[in-house]
Short mmCIF file of C-alpha atoms in Angstrom, two decimals:
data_model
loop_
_atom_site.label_atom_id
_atom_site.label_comp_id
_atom_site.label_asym_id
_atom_site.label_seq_id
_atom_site.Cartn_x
_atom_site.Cartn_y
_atom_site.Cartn_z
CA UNK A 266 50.70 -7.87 18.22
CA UNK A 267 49.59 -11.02 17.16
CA UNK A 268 45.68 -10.34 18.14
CA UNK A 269 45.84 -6.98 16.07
CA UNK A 270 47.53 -9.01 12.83
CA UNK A 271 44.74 -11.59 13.47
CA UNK A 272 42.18 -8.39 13.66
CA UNK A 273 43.71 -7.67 10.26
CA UNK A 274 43.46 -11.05 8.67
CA UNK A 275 39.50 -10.74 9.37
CA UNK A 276 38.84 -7.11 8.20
CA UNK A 277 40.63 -8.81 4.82
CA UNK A 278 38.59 -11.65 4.69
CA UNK A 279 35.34 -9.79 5.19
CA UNK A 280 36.60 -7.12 2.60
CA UNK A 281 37.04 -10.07 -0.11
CA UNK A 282 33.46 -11.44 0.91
CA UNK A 283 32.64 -8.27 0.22
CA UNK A 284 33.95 -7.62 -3.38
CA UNK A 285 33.00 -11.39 -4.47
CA UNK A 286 29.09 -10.41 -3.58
CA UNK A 287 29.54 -6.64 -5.31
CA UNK A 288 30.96 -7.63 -8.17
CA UNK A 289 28.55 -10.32 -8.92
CA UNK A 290 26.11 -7.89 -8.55
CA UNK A 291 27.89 -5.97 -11.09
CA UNK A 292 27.72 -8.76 -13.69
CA UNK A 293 24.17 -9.23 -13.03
CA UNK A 294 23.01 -5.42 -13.81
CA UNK A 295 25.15 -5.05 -16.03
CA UNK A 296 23.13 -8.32 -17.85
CA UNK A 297 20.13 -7.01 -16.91
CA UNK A 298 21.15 -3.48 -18.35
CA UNK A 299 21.51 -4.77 -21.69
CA UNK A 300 17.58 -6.21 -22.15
CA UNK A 301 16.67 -3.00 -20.62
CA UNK A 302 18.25 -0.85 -23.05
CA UNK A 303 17.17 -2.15 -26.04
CA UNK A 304 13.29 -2.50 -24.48
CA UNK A 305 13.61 0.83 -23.89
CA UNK A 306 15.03 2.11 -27.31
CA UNK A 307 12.70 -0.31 -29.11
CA UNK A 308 9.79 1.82 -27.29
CA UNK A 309 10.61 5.05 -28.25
CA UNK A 310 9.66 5.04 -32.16
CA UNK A 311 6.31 3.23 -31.33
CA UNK A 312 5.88 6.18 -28.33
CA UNK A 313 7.01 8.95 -31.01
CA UNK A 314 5.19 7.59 -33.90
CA UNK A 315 1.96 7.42 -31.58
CA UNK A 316 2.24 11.08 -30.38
CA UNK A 317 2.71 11.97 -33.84
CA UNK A 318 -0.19 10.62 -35.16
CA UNK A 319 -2.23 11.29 -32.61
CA UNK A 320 -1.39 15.24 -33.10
CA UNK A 321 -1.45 14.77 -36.77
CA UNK A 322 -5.46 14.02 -35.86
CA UNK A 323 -5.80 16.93 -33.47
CA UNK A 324 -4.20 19.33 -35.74
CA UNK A 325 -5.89 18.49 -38.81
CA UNK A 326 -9.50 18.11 -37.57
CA UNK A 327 -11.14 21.44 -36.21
CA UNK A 328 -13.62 21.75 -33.61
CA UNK A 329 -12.15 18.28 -32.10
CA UNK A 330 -12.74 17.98 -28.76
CA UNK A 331 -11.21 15.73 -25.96
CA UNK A 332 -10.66 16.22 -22.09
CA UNK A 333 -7.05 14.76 -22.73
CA UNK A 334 -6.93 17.67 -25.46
CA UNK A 335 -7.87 20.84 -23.70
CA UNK A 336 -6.21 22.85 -20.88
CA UNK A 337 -8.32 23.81 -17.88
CA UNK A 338 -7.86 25.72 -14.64
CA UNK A 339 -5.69 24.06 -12.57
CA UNK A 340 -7.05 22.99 -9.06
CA UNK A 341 -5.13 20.07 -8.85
CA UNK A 342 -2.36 18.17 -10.07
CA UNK A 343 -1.41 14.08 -10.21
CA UNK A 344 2.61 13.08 -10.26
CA UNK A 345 2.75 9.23 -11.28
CA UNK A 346 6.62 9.07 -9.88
CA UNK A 347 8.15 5.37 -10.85
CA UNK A 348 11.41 4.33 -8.60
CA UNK A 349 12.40 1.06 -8.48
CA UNK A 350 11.49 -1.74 -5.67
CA UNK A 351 15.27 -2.33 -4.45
CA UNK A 352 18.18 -0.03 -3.53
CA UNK A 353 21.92 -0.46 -3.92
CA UNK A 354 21.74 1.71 -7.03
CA UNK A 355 23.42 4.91 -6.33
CA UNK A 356 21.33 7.81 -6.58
CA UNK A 357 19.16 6.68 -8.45
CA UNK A 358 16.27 7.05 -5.90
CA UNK A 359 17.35 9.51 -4.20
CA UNK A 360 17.58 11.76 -6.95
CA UNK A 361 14.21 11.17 -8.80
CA UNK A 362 12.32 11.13 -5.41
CA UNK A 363 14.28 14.72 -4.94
CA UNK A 364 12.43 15.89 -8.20
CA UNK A 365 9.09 14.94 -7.31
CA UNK A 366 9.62 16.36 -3.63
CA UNK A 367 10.71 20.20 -5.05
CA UNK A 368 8.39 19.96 -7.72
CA UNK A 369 5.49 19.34 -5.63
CA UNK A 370 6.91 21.95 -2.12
CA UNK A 371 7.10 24.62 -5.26
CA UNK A 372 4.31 24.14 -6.95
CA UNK A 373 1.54 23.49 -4.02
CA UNK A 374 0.49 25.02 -0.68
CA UNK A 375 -1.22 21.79 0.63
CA UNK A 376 -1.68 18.22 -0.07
CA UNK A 377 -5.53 18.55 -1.15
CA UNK A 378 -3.95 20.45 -4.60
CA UNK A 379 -2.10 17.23 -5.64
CA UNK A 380 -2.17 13.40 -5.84
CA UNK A 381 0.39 10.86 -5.90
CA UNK A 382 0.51 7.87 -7.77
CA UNK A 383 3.75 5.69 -7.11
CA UNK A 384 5.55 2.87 -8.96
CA UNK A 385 8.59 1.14 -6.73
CA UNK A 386 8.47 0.41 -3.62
CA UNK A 387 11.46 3.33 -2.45
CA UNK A 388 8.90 5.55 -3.53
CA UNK A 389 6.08 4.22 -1.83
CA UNK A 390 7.96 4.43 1.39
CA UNK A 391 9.79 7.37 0.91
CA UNK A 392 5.70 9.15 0.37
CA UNK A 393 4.55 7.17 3.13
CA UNK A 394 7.12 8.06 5.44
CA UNK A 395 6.38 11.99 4.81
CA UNK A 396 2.74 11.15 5.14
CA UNK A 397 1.68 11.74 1.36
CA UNK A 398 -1.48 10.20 -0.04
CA UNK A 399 -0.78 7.51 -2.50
CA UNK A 400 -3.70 7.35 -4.66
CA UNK A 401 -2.05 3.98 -6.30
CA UNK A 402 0.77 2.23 -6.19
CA UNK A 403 2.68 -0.89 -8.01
CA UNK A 404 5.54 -2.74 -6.77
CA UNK A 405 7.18 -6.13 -7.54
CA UNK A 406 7.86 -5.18 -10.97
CA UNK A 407 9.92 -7.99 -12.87
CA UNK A 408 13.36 -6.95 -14.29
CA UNK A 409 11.42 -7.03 -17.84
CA UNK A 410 8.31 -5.63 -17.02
CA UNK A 411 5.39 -6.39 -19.37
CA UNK A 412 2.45 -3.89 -20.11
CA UNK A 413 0.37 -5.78 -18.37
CA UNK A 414 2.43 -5.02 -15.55
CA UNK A 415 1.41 -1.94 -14.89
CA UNK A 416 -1.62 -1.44 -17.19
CA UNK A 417 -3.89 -0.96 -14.29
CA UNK A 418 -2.19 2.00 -12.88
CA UNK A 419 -1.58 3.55 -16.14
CA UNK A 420 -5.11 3.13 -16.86
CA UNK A 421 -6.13 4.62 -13.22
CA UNK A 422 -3.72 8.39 -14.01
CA UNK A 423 -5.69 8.08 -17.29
CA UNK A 424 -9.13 7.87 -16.74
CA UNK A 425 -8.73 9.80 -13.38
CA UNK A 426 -7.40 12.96 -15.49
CA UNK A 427 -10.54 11.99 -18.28
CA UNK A 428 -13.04 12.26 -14.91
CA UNK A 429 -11.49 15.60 -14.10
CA UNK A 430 -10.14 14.16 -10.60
CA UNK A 431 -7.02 16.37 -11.54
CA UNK A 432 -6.29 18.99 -13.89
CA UNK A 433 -2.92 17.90 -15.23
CA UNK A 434 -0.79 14.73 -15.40
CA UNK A 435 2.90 14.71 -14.97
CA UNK A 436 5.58 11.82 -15.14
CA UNK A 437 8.28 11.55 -13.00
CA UNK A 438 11.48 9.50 -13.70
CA UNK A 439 14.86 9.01 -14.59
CA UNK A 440 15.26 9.13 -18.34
CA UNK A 441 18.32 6.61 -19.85
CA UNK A 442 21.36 7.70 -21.37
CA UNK A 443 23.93 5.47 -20.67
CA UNK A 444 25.12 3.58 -18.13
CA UNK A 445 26.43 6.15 -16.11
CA UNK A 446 24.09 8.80 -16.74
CA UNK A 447 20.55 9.03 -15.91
CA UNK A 448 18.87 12.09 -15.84
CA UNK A 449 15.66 13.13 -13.19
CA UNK A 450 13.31 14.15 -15.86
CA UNK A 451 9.72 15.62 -15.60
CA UNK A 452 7.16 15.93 -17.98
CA UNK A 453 3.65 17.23 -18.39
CA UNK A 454 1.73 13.91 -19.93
CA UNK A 455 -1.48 15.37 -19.91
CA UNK A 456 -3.31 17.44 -20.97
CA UNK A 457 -1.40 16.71 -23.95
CA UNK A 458 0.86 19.47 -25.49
CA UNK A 459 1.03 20.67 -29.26
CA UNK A 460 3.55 19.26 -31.22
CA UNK A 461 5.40 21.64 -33.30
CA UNK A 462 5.17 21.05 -36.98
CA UNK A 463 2.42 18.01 -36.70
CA UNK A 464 1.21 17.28 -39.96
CA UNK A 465 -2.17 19.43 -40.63
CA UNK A 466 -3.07 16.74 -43.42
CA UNK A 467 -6.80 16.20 -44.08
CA UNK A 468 -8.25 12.91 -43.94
CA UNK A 469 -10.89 10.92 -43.72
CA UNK A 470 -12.58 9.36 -40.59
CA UNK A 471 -14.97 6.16 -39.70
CA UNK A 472 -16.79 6.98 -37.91
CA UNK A 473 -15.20 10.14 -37.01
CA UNK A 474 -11.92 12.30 -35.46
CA UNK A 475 -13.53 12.33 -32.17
CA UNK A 476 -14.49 8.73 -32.20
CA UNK A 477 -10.63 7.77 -33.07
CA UNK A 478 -9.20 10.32 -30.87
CA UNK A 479 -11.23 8.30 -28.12
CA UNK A 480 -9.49 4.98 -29.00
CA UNK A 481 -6.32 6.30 -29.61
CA UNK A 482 -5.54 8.93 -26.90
CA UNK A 483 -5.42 6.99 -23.79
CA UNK A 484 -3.78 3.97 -25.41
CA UNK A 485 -1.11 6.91 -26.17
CA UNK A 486 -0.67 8.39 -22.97
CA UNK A 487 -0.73 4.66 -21.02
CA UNK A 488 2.01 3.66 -23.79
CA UNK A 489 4.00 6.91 -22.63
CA UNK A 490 3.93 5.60 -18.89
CA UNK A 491 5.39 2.43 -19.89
CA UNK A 492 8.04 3.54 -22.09
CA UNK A 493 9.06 6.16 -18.69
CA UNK A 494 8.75 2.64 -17.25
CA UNK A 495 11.29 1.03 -19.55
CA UNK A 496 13.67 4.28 -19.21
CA UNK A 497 13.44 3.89 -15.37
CA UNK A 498 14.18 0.07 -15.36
CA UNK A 499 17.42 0.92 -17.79
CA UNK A 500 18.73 3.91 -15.51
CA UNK A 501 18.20 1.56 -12.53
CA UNK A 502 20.36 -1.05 -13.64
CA UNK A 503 22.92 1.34 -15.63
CA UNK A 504 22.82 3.06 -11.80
CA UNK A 505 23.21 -0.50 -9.82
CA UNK A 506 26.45 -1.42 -12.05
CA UNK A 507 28.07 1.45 -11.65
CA UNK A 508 27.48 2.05 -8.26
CA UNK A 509 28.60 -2.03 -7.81
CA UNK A 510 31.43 -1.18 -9.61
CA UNK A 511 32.36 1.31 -7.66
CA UNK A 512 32.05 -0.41 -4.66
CA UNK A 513 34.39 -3.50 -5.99
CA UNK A 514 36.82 -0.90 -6.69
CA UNK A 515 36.87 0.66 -3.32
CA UNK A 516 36.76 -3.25 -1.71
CA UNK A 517 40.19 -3.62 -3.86
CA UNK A 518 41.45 -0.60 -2.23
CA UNK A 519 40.84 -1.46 1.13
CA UNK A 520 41.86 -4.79 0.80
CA UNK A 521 45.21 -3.86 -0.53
CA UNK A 522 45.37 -0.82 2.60
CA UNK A 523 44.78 -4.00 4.95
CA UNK A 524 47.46 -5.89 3.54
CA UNK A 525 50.18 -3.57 3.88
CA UNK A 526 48.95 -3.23 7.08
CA UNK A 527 49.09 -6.91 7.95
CA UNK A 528 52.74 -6.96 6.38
CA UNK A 529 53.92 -3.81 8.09
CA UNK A 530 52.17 -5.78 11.53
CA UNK A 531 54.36 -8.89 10.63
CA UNK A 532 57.32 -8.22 9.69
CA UNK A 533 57.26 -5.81 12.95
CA UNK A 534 56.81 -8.79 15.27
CA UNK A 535 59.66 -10.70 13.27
CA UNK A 536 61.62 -7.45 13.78
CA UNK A 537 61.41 -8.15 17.50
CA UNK A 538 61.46 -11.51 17.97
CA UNK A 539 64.95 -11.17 16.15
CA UNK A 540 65.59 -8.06 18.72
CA UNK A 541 64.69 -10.45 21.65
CA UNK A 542 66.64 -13.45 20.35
CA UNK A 543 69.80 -11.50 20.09
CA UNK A 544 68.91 -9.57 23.03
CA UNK A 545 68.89 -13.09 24.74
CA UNK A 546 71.79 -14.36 23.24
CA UNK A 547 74.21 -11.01 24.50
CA UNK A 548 72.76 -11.60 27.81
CA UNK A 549 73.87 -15.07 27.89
CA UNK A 550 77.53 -14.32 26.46
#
C-alpha cells in the first residue's frame, strides 16, 4: 500500500512539473501572439493596396506585357509551403503540410511536374522524409521575422517563375483568424490573377507601364510571401497557446484524478491499520 501511495505522490509531482512548464509556455505564445497579430494586420493594407495598384497598371495599359502577367501551359508547378521551425502547436503543421501533400498527389503524376520550396523546418523534414526535392529552404526564423529574413527565398520563387523554371506559383499556409482558428489556405501567387473591378484609369508613365510593371511586380509578389509569412507566424502562436492551454487544463485534471486517488489509497491504509489495531486489541481481551 504504501509503495503504490508513494507511486502516486510521484505521478502528482511530475503532473505539476508538467503544468508549471505548459502553462508558461502558454504565457509566452500568447505574448508572442499579440506582436504577431498586429504585424500581420499591419501587412495586409500595404499587400492589398500593392495588388491594387499594380492591377490598376495592368488593366489600364493595353498591350502590357509581363511573364508574371500572362498564363502559359502548365508543365510545371512551384508550392513555397511555410510551417514553422518548432512543434508543440497543435495542428498546426500537420494540417498545412496535409494541404500541400493532397494538393500536390491530385494535381501531379510525378515529382519532375512540381518543385518545392519550404519555409520551417517541420516542413523541411516532413518533404525530406517522403523524399521530395526542396528547391530552397529557410529555417531559424525569429519570432518577428524581418523581410530580410526571408528575402532571398522570396526572391528565388520569383525570379524562378520570371525564368520560366515553373509555370505557376502557389502559397501554402495557414491564414490567421484568431487565436483558435487558423485556416490551411492555398493560393495561386503567380501568374497573377485579375482583380475584379481594378481601376481602368489612364495615366501617365516615365518611362513607361512596362518599365514600372518591372519594378513593381516582383516587389508585389515577394511582399505577398511575407505577409503569408506574418499570417503563418500569428496562427503558429494562436495554435501553440491554445494547444498549451489545453494541455494545462488536462495536467489539472489529472492531477486532481491522482489526488483522489492518493486520498482514497490513504485513508484505505488508515482504514486498516484501525482494523488491525482493534483486531489486536479483541485478541488480547
Amino acid at each position: 500500500m504504501a509503495k503504490g501511495m508513494r507511486e502516486i505522490k510521484r505521478q502528482i509531482k511530475s503532473t505539476q512539473n508538467t503544468k508549471q512548464i505548459t502553462r508558461a509556455m502558454e504565457m509566452v505564445a500568447a505574448a508572442n501572439l499579440r506582436r504577431a497579430q498586429q504585424a500581420a494586420e499591419a501587412a495586409r493594407p500595404y499587400s492589398d493596396k500593392l495588388k491594387e495598384v499594380v492591377a490598376s497598371i495592368a488593366a489600364g495599359s493595353k498591350g502590357v506585357k509581363h511573364p508574371m502577367l500572362q498564363t502559359r501551359e502548365v508543365k510545371k508547378t512551384a508550392y513555397l509551403v511555410i510551417t514553422s521551425d518548432r512543434g508543440l502547436a497543435g495542428g498546426y503543421n500537420a494540417n498545412v503540410l496535409r494541404k500541400a501533400m493532397t494538393e500536390i498527389r491530385e494535381r501531379h503524376q510525378s515529382p519532375s511536374e512540381y518543385a518545392v520550396f519550404v519555409i520551417g523546418r517541420k516542413g523541411s523534414n516532413f518533404f525530406k522524409k517522403r523524399n521530395v526535392e526542396i528547391v530552397q529552404e529557410v529555417t531559424g526564423l525569429p519570432d518577428s521575422p524581418k523581410f530580410s529574413d526571408i528575402k532571398s527565398i522570396a526572391a528565388s520563387a520569383v525570379s524562378n517563375f520570371e525564368k520560366g523554371a515553373y509555370d505557376q506559383l502557389f502559397l501554402v499556409y495557414n491564414k490567421f483568424q484568431n487565436a483558435i482558428s487558423q485556416i490551411p489556405t492555398m493560393v495561386r501567387l503567380l501568374p497573377m490573377e485579375e482583380v475584379k473591378g481594378a481601376s481602368t484609369a489612364s495615366y501617365e508613365y516615365e518611362p513607361s507601364a512596362e518599365g514600372v510593371l518591372e519594378v513593381l511586380l516582383p516587389k508585389y509578389a515577394e511582399t505577398i510571401i511575407y505577409s503569408a509569412v506574418l499570417e503563418g507566424k500569428a496562427s503558429e502562436f494562436g495554435a501553440r497557446m491554445t494547444a498549451m492551454n489545453s494541455a494545462t487544463k488536462n495536467a489539472t485534471k489529472m492531477i486532481s484524478s491522482y489526488t483522489l486517488a492518493y486520498n482514497r489509497a490513504r485513508q484505505a491504509a488508515i482504514t486498516q491499520e484501525i482494523a488491525e489495531i482493534v483486531s489486536g486489541a479483541n485478541a488480547n481481551a
